[in-house]
Coordinates of C-alpha atoms in Angstrom, one line a residue:
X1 CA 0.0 0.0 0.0
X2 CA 1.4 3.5 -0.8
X3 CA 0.4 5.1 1.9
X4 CA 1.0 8.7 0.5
X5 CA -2.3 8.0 -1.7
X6 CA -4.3 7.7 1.0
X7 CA -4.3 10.1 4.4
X8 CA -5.7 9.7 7.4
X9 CA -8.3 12.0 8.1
X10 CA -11.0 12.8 10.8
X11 CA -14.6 14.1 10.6
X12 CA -16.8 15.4 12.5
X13 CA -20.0 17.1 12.0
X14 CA -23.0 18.6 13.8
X15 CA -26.6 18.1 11.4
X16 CA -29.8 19.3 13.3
X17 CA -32.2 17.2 10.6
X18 CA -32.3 13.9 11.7
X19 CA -32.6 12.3 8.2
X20 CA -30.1 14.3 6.9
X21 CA -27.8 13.5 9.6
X22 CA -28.1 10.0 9.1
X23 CA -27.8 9.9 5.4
X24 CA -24.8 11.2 6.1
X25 CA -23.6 8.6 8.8
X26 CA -24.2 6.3 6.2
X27 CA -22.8 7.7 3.3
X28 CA -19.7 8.4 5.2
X29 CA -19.8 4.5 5.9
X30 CA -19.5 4.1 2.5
X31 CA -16.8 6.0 1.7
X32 CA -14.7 3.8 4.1
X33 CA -15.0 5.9 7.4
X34 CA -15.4 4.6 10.7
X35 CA -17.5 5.7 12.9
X36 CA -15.4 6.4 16.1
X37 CA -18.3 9.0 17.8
X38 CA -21.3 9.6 17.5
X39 CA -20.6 12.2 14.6
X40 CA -16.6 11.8 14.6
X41 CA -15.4 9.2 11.8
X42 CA -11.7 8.6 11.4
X43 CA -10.0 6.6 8.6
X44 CA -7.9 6.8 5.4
X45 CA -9.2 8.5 2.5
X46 CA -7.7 9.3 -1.2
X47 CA -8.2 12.8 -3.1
X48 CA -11.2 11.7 -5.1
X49 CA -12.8 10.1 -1.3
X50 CA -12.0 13.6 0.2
X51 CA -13.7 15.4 -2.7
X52 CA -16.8 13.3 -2.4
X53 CA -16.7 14.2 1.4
X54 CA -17.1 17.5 0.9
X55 CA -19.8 17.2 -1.7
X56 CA -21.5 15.9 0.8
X57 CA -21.1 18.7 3.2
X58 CA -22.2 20.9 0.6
X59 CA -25.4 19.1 0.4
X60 CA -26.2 19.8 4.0
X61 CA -28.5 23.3 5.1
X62 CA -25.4 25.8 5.2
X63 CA -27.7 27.7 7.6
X64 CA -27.4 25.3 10.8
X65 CA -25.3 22.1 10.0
X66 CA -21.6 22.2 10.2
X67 CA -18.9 19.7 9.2
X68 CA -15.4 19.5 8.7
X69 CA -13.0 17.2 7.5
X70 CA -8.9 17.5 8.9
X71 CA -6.1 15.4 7.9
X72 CA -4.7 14.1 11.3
X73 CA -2.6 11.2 12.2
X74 CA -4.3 10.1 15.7
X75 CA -2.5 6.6 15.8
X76 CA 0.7 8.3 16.5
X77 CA -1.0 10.8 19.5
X78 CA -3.8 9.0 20.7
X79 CA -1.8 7.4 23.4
X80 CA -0.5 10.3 25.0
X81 CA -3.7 12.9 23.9
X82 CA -6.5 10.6 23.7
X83 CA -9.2 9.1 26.9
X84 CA -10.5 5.3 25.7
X85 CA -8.6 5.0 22.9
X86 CA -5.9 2.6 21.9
X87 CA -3.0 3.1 19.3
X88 CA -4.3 0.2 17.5
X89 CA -8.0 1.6 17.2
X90 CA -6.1 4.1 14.8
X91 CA -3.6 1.8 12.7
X92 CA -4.3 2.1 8.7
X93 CA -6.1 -0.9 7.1
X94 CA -3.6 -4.0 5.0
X95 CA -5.9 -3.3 2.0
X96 CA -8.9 -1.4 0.6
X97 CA -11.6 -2.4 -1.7
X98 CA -12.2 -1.0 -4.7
X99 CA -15.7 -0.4 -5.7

C-alpha cells in the first residue's frame, strides 16, 4: 500500500435534521469511514474520497449544519492525547476495496 495515496483524516460534523444527519452517517460508511463517535469518523481516504466528502457537506443546510474534514494522524497521538482509545484503534487498514 502506498500510503501517501491515502491520508488519514478525521470528521466530525453537527446536522440538526435527523434524516439528513443519518444519510450522512451512512454515506460516510460508504466512503470507508469509521464511525469512532457519535458524529466523529476517522480513517484513510484518497483525493477523489475527500472530494466526495465535501460534496456531501455541501449538500447539507449551510444555515445550521456544520462539518469538517482534517487530515490528522491520531495513531501516533492517541496514546498520550486521547481518553478510551488505543494506538491500534487508529492503525491504517492492510488493504482497501475498490468499488
Amino acid at each position: 500500500m502506498n500510503k501517501s495515496l491515502r491520508y488519514e483524516v478525521l470528521v466530525a460534523y453537527d446536522v440538526e435534521n435527523n434524516k439528513q444527519r443519518k444519510k450522512l452517517f451512512e454515506q460516510l460508511k460508504d466512503v470507508g469511514l469509521e464511525p469512532i463517535q457519535k458524529s466523529v469518523f476517522w480513517g484513510f481516504l484518497n483525493k477523489a474520497e475527500e472530494r466526495a466528502v465535501y460534496r456531501l457537506f455541501n449538500k447539507l443546510d449551510k444555515e445550521s449544519d456544520k462539518a469538517f474534514l482534517v487530515r490528522a494522524k491520531l495513531g501516533t497521538v492517541i496514546g498520550k492525547y486521547g481518553l478510551g482509545y488505543q494506538e491500534s484503534d487508529f492503525q491504517p487498514p492492510t488493504s482497501f476495496e475498490v468499488l
